[in-house]
């Protein structure tokens, strides 16, 4: 049986479902695939991303996924990027091949596929997104590529907002893009069609709502990229108001499927991966990371 080794580098990833999802799909293809968690919250794990990448490469891994807080930091440690990863300025999948490190971004693809599937026909004239980090950058690119006419990204970090605005304006018309601090959120949401939460707020490790609940209103659709818990506080609030909503499980499957193909060269069965994830989520654990 062919063997493939890969993994995930990030913080607070002990309860990630990525190992089970990738390993099950590997078995379905007759592949002995092992997927290791490299968690910098473990006191025995170095915090230096360069060291972690070098160790993974030297150990013969086919590649690694990269999650919070390293999706943007990893870019400078790679030899080449896919066009999309270069545009976004964030990487969630690194492939080791022929002594080189290739970075790609499957988050944007995952969000776009999830949105098409979960919110068909949703109005996308004006959308507000919370979060300008690595996942936020991917979601912003995906939304503008999907046709969002005006996107406002809210983030408390001025430097991070500026980097994202610069990256987006290199690819899309500048009048479709705005970035702002949190105190601008009420005004931005007042005329918005939809809200995207691309922050980790809502995970069990970071519980709560990413915005004041009274800013939600009838007519607004809501998307949350957190997939564990399946029903985040934001999604529960949206449901109470009767709003259309989209959780993070669909994005999780599509981004994982694209990464699986990059690691193995095999085309995954996304339907089978959905079924497996749904089985895993019947026994939820704290966390919810990619």
mmCIF file of C-alpha atoms in Angstrom:
data_model
loop_
_atom_site.group_PDB
_atom_site.id
_atom_site.type_symbol
_atom_site.label_atom_id
_atom_site.label_comp_id
_atom_site.label_asym_id
_atom_site.label_seq_id
_atom_site.Cartn_x
_atom_site.Cartn_y
_atom_site.Cartn_z
ATOM 1 C CA UNK A 1 0.000 0.000 0.000
ATOM 2 C CA UNK A 2 1.484 3.408 -0.968
ATOM 3 C CA UNK A 3 2.355 5.657 1.985
ATOM 4 C CA UNK A 4 1.963 9.425 2.357
ATOM 5 C CA UNK A 5 2.734 11.558 5.389
ATOM 6 C CA UNK A 6 1.474 15.093 5.884
ATOM 7 C CA UNK A 7 0.377 17.334 8.740
ATOM 8 C CA UNK A 8 -0.940 20.605 10.146
ATOM 9 C CA UNK A 9 1.078 23.386 11.794
ATOM 10 C CA UNK A 10 -0.748 25.856 14.032
ATOM 11 C CA UNK A 11 -1.732 26.926 17.533
ATOM 12 C CA UNK A 12 -4.455 25.237 19.573
ATOM 13 C CA UNK A 13 -5.081 22.501 17.006
ATOM 14 C CA UNK A 14 -5.258 19.486 19.339
ATOM 15 C CA UNK A 15 -8.933 18.874 18.502
ATOM 16 C CA UNK A 16 -8.663 19.480 14.747
ATOM 17 C CA UNK A 17 -10.627 17.039 12.601
ATOM 18 C CA UNK A 18 -8.131 17.338 9.732
ATOM 19 C CA UNK A 19 -6.248 14.118 10.597
ATOM 20 C CA UNK A 20 -9.399 11.994 10.597
ATOM 21 C CA UNK A 21 -10.737 13.632 7.439
ATOM 22 C CA UNK A 22 -7.522 13.237 5.414
ATOM 23 C CA UNK A 23 -6.676 9.757 6.697
ATOM 24 C CA UNK A 24 -10.160 8.397 5.956
ATOM 25 C CA UNK A 25 -10.057 9.727 2.392
ATOM 26 C CA UNK A 26 -6.583 8.248 1.990
ATOM 27 C CA UNK A 27 -7.839 4.802 3.031
ATOM 28 C CA UNK A 28 -10.669 5.067 0.521
ATOM 29 C CA UNK A 29 -8.016 5.464 -2.189
ATOM 30 C CA UNK A 30 -5.949 2.529 -0.922
ATOM 31 C CA UNK A 31 -3.377 4.927 0.501
ATOM 32 C CA UNK A 32 -1.674 4.596 3.885
ATOM 33 C CA UNK A 33 -1.902 8.289 4.755
ATOM 34 C CA UNK A 34 -0.878 9.655 8.150
ATOM 35 C CA UNK A 35 -1.624 13.242 9.144
ATOM 36 C CA UNK A 36 0.220 14.668 12.148
ATOM 37 C CA UNK A 37 -0.679 17.679 14.293
ATOM 38 C CA UNK A 38 2.227 20.044 14.982
ATOM 39 C CA UNK A 39 0.748 22.252 17.692
ATOM 40 C CA UNK A 40 2.840 25.182 18.932
ATOM 41 C CA UNK A 41 0.679 25.272 22.068
ATOM 42 C CA UNK A 42 2.368 22.008 23.043
ATOM 43 C CA UNK A 43 5.279 22.993 25.323
ATOM 44 C CA UNK A 44 7.487 20.393 23.603
ATOM 45 C CA UNK A 45 6.969 21.933 20.145
ATOM 46 C CA UNK A 46 9.242 24.758 18.939
ATOM 47 C CA UNK A 47 7.424 28.010 18.191
ATOM 48 C CA UNK A 48 9.708 28.942 15.312
ATOM 49 C CA UNK A 49 7.856 28.340 12.042
ATOM 50 C CA UNK A 50 11.065 28.004 10.048
ATOM 51 C CA UNK A 51 12.251 25.213 12.330
ATOM 52 C CA UNK A 52 8.908 23.425 12.095
ATOM 53 C CA UNK A 53 8.876 23.556 8.299
ATOM 54 C CA UNK A 54 12.464 22.328 8.100
ATOM 55 C CA UNK A 55 11.695 19.404 10.425
ATOM 56 C CA UNK A 56 8.595 18.431 8.462
ATOM 57 C CA UNK A 57 10.489 18.558 5.180
ATOM 58 C CA UNK A 58 13.453 16.600 6.561
ATOM 59 C CA UNK A 59 11.095 13.955 7.957
ATOM 60 C CA UNK A 60 9.819 13.237 4.453
ATOM 61 C CA UNK A 61 6.327 14.691 4.713
ATOM 62 C CA UNK A 62 4.606 15.337 1.399
ATOM 63 C CA UNK A 63 3.443 18.655 2.784
ATOM 64 C CA UNK A 64 1.674 20.473 5.598
ATOM 65 C CA UNK A 65 -1.397 22.559 6.075
ATOM 66 C CA UNK A 66 -0.809 25.816 7.925
ATOM 67 C CA UNK A 67 -3.363 27.525 10.140
ATOM 68 C CA UNK A 68 -3.597 30.362 12.678
ATOM 69 C CA UNK A 69 -1.355 32.250 13.350
ATOM 70 C CA UNK A 70 1.011 31.328 10.510
ATOM 71 C CA UNK A 71 -0.897 31.664 7.210
ATOM 72 C CA UNK A 72 0.722 34.985 6.327
ATOM 73 C CA UNK A 73 4.031 34.447 8.091
ATOM 74 C CA UNK A 74 4.759 31.269 6.130
ATOM 75 C CA UNK A 75 4.809 33.074 2.770
ATOM 76 C CA UNK A 76 8.357 34.352 3.297
ATOM 77 C CA UNK A 77 9.647 30.830 3.972
ATOM 78 C CA UNK A 78 8.578 29.319 0.657
ATOM 79 C CA UNK A 79 10.283 28.935 -2.717
ATOM 80 C CA UNK A 80 7.231 29.425 -4.911
ATOM 81 C CA UNK A 81 3.549 30.320 -4.631
ATOM 82 C CA UNK A 82 0.490 29.562 -6.692
ATOM 83 C CA UNK A 83 -0.906 32.649 -8.430
ATOM 84 C CA UNK A 84 -3.840 32.717 -6.001
ATOM 85 C CA UNK A 85 -1.653 32.405 -2.901
ATOM 86 C CA UNK A 86 0.567 35.186 -4.247
ATOM 87 C CA UNK A 87 -2.455 37.444 -4.806
ATOM 88 C CA UNK A 88 -3.936 36.692 -1.404
ATOM 89 C CA UNK A 89 -0.664 36.926 0.506
ATOM 90 C CA UNK A 90 -1.573 33.930 2.650
ATOM 91 C CA UNK A 91 -0.898 30.188 2.407
ATOM 92 C CA UNK A 92 -2.700 27.305 4.081
ATOM 93 C CA UNK A 93 -1.077 24.428 2.149
ATOM 94 C CA UNK A 94 2.649 23.795 1.636
ATOM 95 C CA UNK A 95 3.875 20.988 -0.612
ATOM 96 C CA UNK A 96 7.470 19.707 -0.401
ATOM 97 C CA UNK A 97 8.717 18.571 -3.789
ATOM 98 C CA UNK A 98 12.191 18.158 -5.308
ATOM 99 C CA UNK A 99 13.848 20.062 -2.496
ATOM 100 C CA UNK A 100 11.513 23.057 -2.858
ATOM 101 C CA UNK A 101 8.535 24.399 -0.911
ATOM 102 C CA UNK A 102 5.418 25.315 -2.874
ATOM 103 C CA UNK A 103 2.642 27.329 -1.214
ATOM 104 C CA UNK A 104 -1.023 27.336 -2.176
ATOM 105 C CA UNK A 105 -4.269 28.634 -0.710
ATOM 106 C CA UNK A 106 -7.292 26.334 -0.663
ATOM 107 C CA UNK A 107 -9.290 28.508 1.765
ATOM 108 C CA UNK A 108 -10.489 30.857 -0.987
ATOM 109 C CA UNK A 109 -11.673 27.924 -3.091
ATOM 110 C CA UNK A 110 -13.316 26.374 -0.044
ATOM 111 C CA UNK A 111 -15.221 29.547 0.852
ATOM 112 C CA UNK A 112 -16.368 30.148 -2.722
ATOM 113 C CA UNK A 113 -17.666 26.593 -3.114
ATOM 114 C CA UNK A 114 -19.400 26.754 0.264
ATOM 115 C CA UNK A 115 -21.060 30.066 -0.550
ATOM 116 C CA UNK A 116 -22.373 28.851 -3.909
ATOM 117 C CA UNK A 117 -23.734 25.707 -2.288
ATOM 118 C CA UNK A 118 -25.075 27.167 0.960
ATOM 119 C CA UNK A 119 -26.372 30.639 0.035
ATOM 120 C CA UNK A 120 -27.534 30.440 -3.597
ATOM 121 C CA UNK A 121 -29.112 33.635 -4.858
ATOM 122 C CA UNK A 122 -27.992 35.714 -1.869
ATOM 123 C CA UNK A 123 -27.714 39.451 -2.474
ATOM 124 C CA UNK A 124 -24.064 40.472 -2.679
ATOM 125 C CA UNK A 125 -24.192 44.182 -3.457
ATOM 126 C CA UNK A 126 -22.610 45.145 -0.108
ATOM 127 C CA UNK A 127 -20.966 42.736 2.351
ATOM 128 C CA UNK A 128 -19.149 43.282 5.634
ATOM 129 C CA UNK A 129 -16.409 40.883 6.745
ATOM 130 C CA UNK A 130 -14.921 40.589 10.222
ATOM 131 C CA UNK A 131 -11.208 39.707 10.162
ATOM 132 C CA UNK A 132 -8.263 40.607 7.918
ATOM 133 C CA UNK A 133 -5.908 37.766 8.892
ATOM 134 C CA UNK A 134 -4.890 34.808 6.745
ATOM 135 C CA UNK A 135 -8.341 33.227 6.548
ATOM 136 C CA UNK A 136 -9.906 36.663 6.181
ATOM 137 C CA UNK A 137 -7.677 37.514 3.226
ATOM 138 C CA UNK A 138 -8.745 34.316 1.451
ATOM 139 C CA UNK A 139 -12.430 34.928 2.142
ATOM 140 C CA UNK A 140 -12.161 38.539 0.936
ATOM 141 C CA UNK A 141 -10.602 37.459 -2.363
ATOM 142 C CA UNK A 142 -13.229 34.759 -2.786
ATOM 143 C CA UNK A 143 -16.110 37.179 -2.249
ATOM 144 C CA UNK A 144 -14.807 39.781 -4.674
ATOM 145 C CA UNK A 145 -14.199 37.041 -7.249
ATOM 146 C CA UNK A 146 -17.772 35.825 -6.684
ATOM 147 C CA UNK A 147 -19.035 39.302 -7.616
ATOM 148 C CA UNK A 148 -19.525 41.167 -4.334
ATOM 149 C CA UNK A 149 -19.836 44.767 -5.497
ATOM 150 C CA UNK A 150 -18.502 46.371 -2.303
ATOM 151 C CA UNK A 151 -16.696 44.640 0.561
ATOM 152 C CA UNK A 152 -15.845 46.291 3.877
ATOM 153 C CA UNK A 153 -13.332 44.398 6.032
ATOM 154 C CA UNK A 154 -13.340 45.254 9.739
ATOM 155 C CA UNK A 155 -10.232 44.499 11.800
ATOM 156 C CA UNK A 156 -8.674 46.152 14.889
ATOM 157 C CA UNK A 157 -5.107 45.847 13.533
ATOM 158 C CA UNK A 158 -4.354 48.887 11.342
ATOM 159 C CA UNK A 159 -1.265 47.333 9.734
ATOM 160 C CA UNK A 160 -3.112 44.116 8.888
ATOM 161 C CA UNK A 161 -6.014 46.094 7.396
ATOM 162 C CA UNK A 162 -3.591 48.071 5.261
ATOM 163 C CA UNK A 163 -1.813 44.973 3.939
ATOM 164 C CA UNK A 164 -5.090 43.392 2.951
ATOM 165 C CA UNK A 165 -6.361 46.547 1.246
ATOM 166 C CA UNK A 166 -3.141 46.758 -0.762
ATOM 167 C CA UNK A 167 -3.354 43.110 -1.793
ATOM 168 C CA UNK A 168 -7.027 43.345 -2.773
ATOM 169 C CA UNK A 169 -6.561 46.556 -4.763
ATOM 170 C CA UNK A 170 -3.833 44.906 -6.846
ATOM 171 C CA UNK A 171 -6.402 42.392 -8.089
ATOM 172 C CA UNK A 172 -9.786 44.169 -7.921
ATOM 173 C CA UNK A 173 -11.169 47.665 -8.521
ATOM 174 C CA UNK A 174 -10.307 49.877 -5.567
ATOM 175 C CA UNK A 175 -13.817 51.331 -5.314
ATOM 176 C CA UNK A 176 -15.111 47.848 -4.411
ATOM 177 C CA UNK A 177 -12.891 47.643 -1.305
ATOM 178 C CA UNK A 178 -12.900 49.311 2.107
ATOM 179 C CA UNK A 179 -11.129 48.483 5.358
ATOM 180 C CA UNK A 180 -12.048 49.960 8.715
ATOM 181 C CA UNK A 181 -11.591 49.650 12.495
ATOM 182 C CA UNK A 182 -14.313 48.081 14.672
ATOM 183 C CA UNK A 183 -15.932 51.406 15.572
ATOM 184 C CA UNK A 184 -17.043 51.688 11.927
ATOM 185 C CA UNK A 185 -18.906 48.385 12.050
ATOM 186 C CA UNK A 186 -22.402 49.714 12.905
ATOM 187 C CA UNK A 187 -22.407 52.120 9.967
ATOM 188 C CA UNK A 188 -21.010 49.518 7.570
ATOM 189 C CA UNK A 189 -23.592 46.901 8.547
ATOM 190 C CA UNK A 190 -26.527 49.309 8.339
ATOM 191 C CA UNK A 191 -26.635 49.082 4.558
ATOM 192 C CA UNK A 192 -25.127 45.613 4.059
ATOM 193 C CA UNK A 193 -26.690 42.541 2.490
ATOM 194 C CA UNK A 194 -24.473 40.069 4.327
ATOM 195 C CA UNK A 195 -21.946 39.498 7.102
ATOM 196 C CA UNK A 196 -18.973 37.101 7.063
ATOM 197 C CA UNK A 197 -17.145 36.149 10.253
ATOM 198 C CA UNK A 198 -13.560 35.282 9.290
ATOM 199 C CA UNK A 199 -12.215 35.517 12.840
ATOM 200 C CA UNK A 200 -11.719 32.642 15.317
ATOM 201 C CA UNK A 201 -14.323 34.126 17.681
ATOM 202 C CA UNK A 202 -17.006 31.511 18.227
ATOM 203 C CA UNK A 203 -14.708 28.523 18.652
ATOM 204 C CA UNK A 204 -14.870 26.856 22.048
ATOM 205 C CA UNK A 205 -11.376 28.186 22.744
ATOM 206 C CA UNK A 206 -12.569 31.726 21.924
ATOM 207 C CA UNK A 207 -16.250 31.680 22.858
ATOM 208 C CA UNK A 208 -18.728 34.446 22.269
ATOM 209 C CA UNK A 209 -20.030 36.622 19.484
ATOM 210 C CA UNK A 210 -17.704 38.507 17.132
ATOM 211 C CA UNK A 211 -20.006 41.556 17.172
ATOM 212 C CA UNK A 212 -22.822 43.010 19.297
ATOM 213 C CA UNK A 213 -25.955 40.977 18.695
ATOM 214 C CA UNK A 214 -28.091 44.088 18.247
ATOM 215 C CA UNK A 215 -26.245 44.831 14.992
ATOM 216 C CA UNK A 216 -27.912 41.817 13.367
ATOM 217 C CA UNK A 217 -31.162 42.709 11.621
ATOM 218 C CA UNK A 218 -33.810 41.158 9.382
ATOM 219 C CA UNK A 219 -32.738 40.800 5.764
ATOM 220 C CA UNK A 220 -29.079 40.216 6.536
ATOM 221 C CA UNK A 221 -27.469 36.880 5.635
ATOM 222 C CA UNK A 222 -24.671 35.558 7.850
ATOM 223 C CA UNK A 223 -21.701 33.283 7.102
ATOM 224 C CA UNK A 224 -19.337 31.952 9.785
ATOM 225 C CA UNK A 225 -16.171 30.085 8.770
ATOM 226 C CA UNK A 226 -15.831 28.417 12.209
ATOM 227 C CA UNK A 227 -16.880 24.760 11.862
ATOM 228 C CA UNK A 228 -16.604 23.544 15.462
ATOM 229 C CA UNK A 229 -18.965 23.960 17.110
ATOM 230 C CA UNK A 230 -21.194 23.407 14.100
ATOM 231 C CA UNK A 231 -23.682 25.931 15.475
ATOM 232 C CA UNK A 232 -21.658 28.892 16.705
ATOM 233 C CA UNK A 233 -23.137 31.649 18.895
ATOM 234 C CA UNK A 234 -23.316 33.841 15.781
ATOM 235 C CA UNK A 235 -25.265 31.208 13.842
ATOM 236 C CA UNK A 236 -27.614 30.664 16.781
ATOM 237 C CA UNK A 237 -28.277 34.404 16.945
ATOM 238 C CA UNK A 238 -28.923 34.509 13.197
ATOM 239 C CA UNK A 239 -31.324 31.577 13.481
ATOM 240 C CA UNK A 240 -33.303 33.277 16.247
ATOM 241 C CA UNK A 241 -33.780 36.263 13.927
ATOM 242 C CA UNK A 242 -34.755 34.047 10.998
ATOM 243 C CA UNK A 243 -31.723 35.040 8.919
ATOM 244 C CA UNK A 244 -30.231 32.929 6.116
ATOM 245 C CA UNK A 245 -26.944 31.545 7.348
ATOM 246 C CA UNK A 246 -23.957 29.427 6.360
ATOM 247 C CA UNK A 247 -21.733 27.517 8.772
ATOM 248 C CA UNK A 248 -18.120 26.513 8.294
ATOM 249 C CA UNK A 249 -18.436 22.774 7.644
ATOM 250 C CA UNK A 250 -18.823 23.064 3.869
ATOM 251 C CA UNK A 251 -15.779 25.303 3.563
ATOM 252 C CA UNK A 252 -13.881 22.856 5.760
ATOM 253 C CA UNK A 253 -14.560 19.962 3.391
ATOM 254 C CA UNK A 254 -13.781 21.809 0.172
ATOM 255 C CA UNK A 255 -10.514 23.335 1.419
ATOM 256 C CA UNK A 256 -9.446 19.939 2.833
ATOM 257 C CA UNK A 257 -10.309 18.179 -0.417
ATOM 258 C CA UNK A 258 -8.196 20.609 -2.432
ATOM 259 C CA UNK A 259 -5.276 20.182 -0.006
ATOM 260 C CA UNK A 260 -5.613 16.387 -0.167
ATOM 261 C CA UNK A 261 -5.252 16.527 -3.946
ATOM 262 C CA UNK A 262 -2.153 18.732 -3.647
ATOM 263 C CA UNK A 263 -0.542 16.315 -1.158
ATOM 264 C CA UNK A 264 -1.392 13.070 -2.948
ATOM 265 C CA UNK A 265 -2.137 13.818 -6.591
ATOM 266 C CA UNK A 266 -5.412 11.927 -6.134
ATOM 267 C CA UNK A 267 -8.854 13.422 -6.793
ATOM 268 C CA UNK A 268 -10.911 13.184 -3.575
ATOM 269 C CA UNK A 269 -14.593 12.360 -3.342
ATOM 270 C CA UNK A 270 -16.072 15.435 -1.666
ATOM 271 C CA UNK A 271 -19.399 13.702 -1.060
ATOM 272 C CA UNK A 272 -17.626 10.966 0.857
ATOM 273 C CA UNK A 273 -15.653 13.587 2.804
ATOM 274 C CA UNK A 274 -18.907 15.368 3.715
ATOM 275 C CA UNK A 275 -20.366 12.116 5.009
ATOM 276 C CA UNK A 276 -17.255 11.421 7.068
ATOM 277 C CA UNK A 277 -17.158 14.928 8.535
ATOM 278 C CA UNK A 278 -20.822 14.707 9.472
ATOM 279 C CA UNK A 279 -20.106 11.451 11.322
ATOM 280 C CA UNK A 280 -17.195 13.059 13.143
ATOM 281 C CA UNK A 281 -19.329 16.044 14.117
ATOM 282 C CA UNK A 282 -21.931 13.863 15.817
ATOM 283 C CA UNK A 283 -19.327 13.641 18.575
ATOM 284 C CA UNK A 284 -18.125 17.272 18.735
ATOM 285 C CA UNK A 285 -14.969 18.299 20.585
ATOM 286 C CA UNK A 286 -13.826 21.781 21.629
ATOM 287 C CA UNK A 287 -11.963 23.872 19.079
ATOM 288 C CA UNK A 288 -12.719 24.079 15.413
ATOM 289 C CA UNK A 289 -9.648 25.003 13.414
ATOM 290 C CA UNK A 290 -8.345 24.420 9.937
#
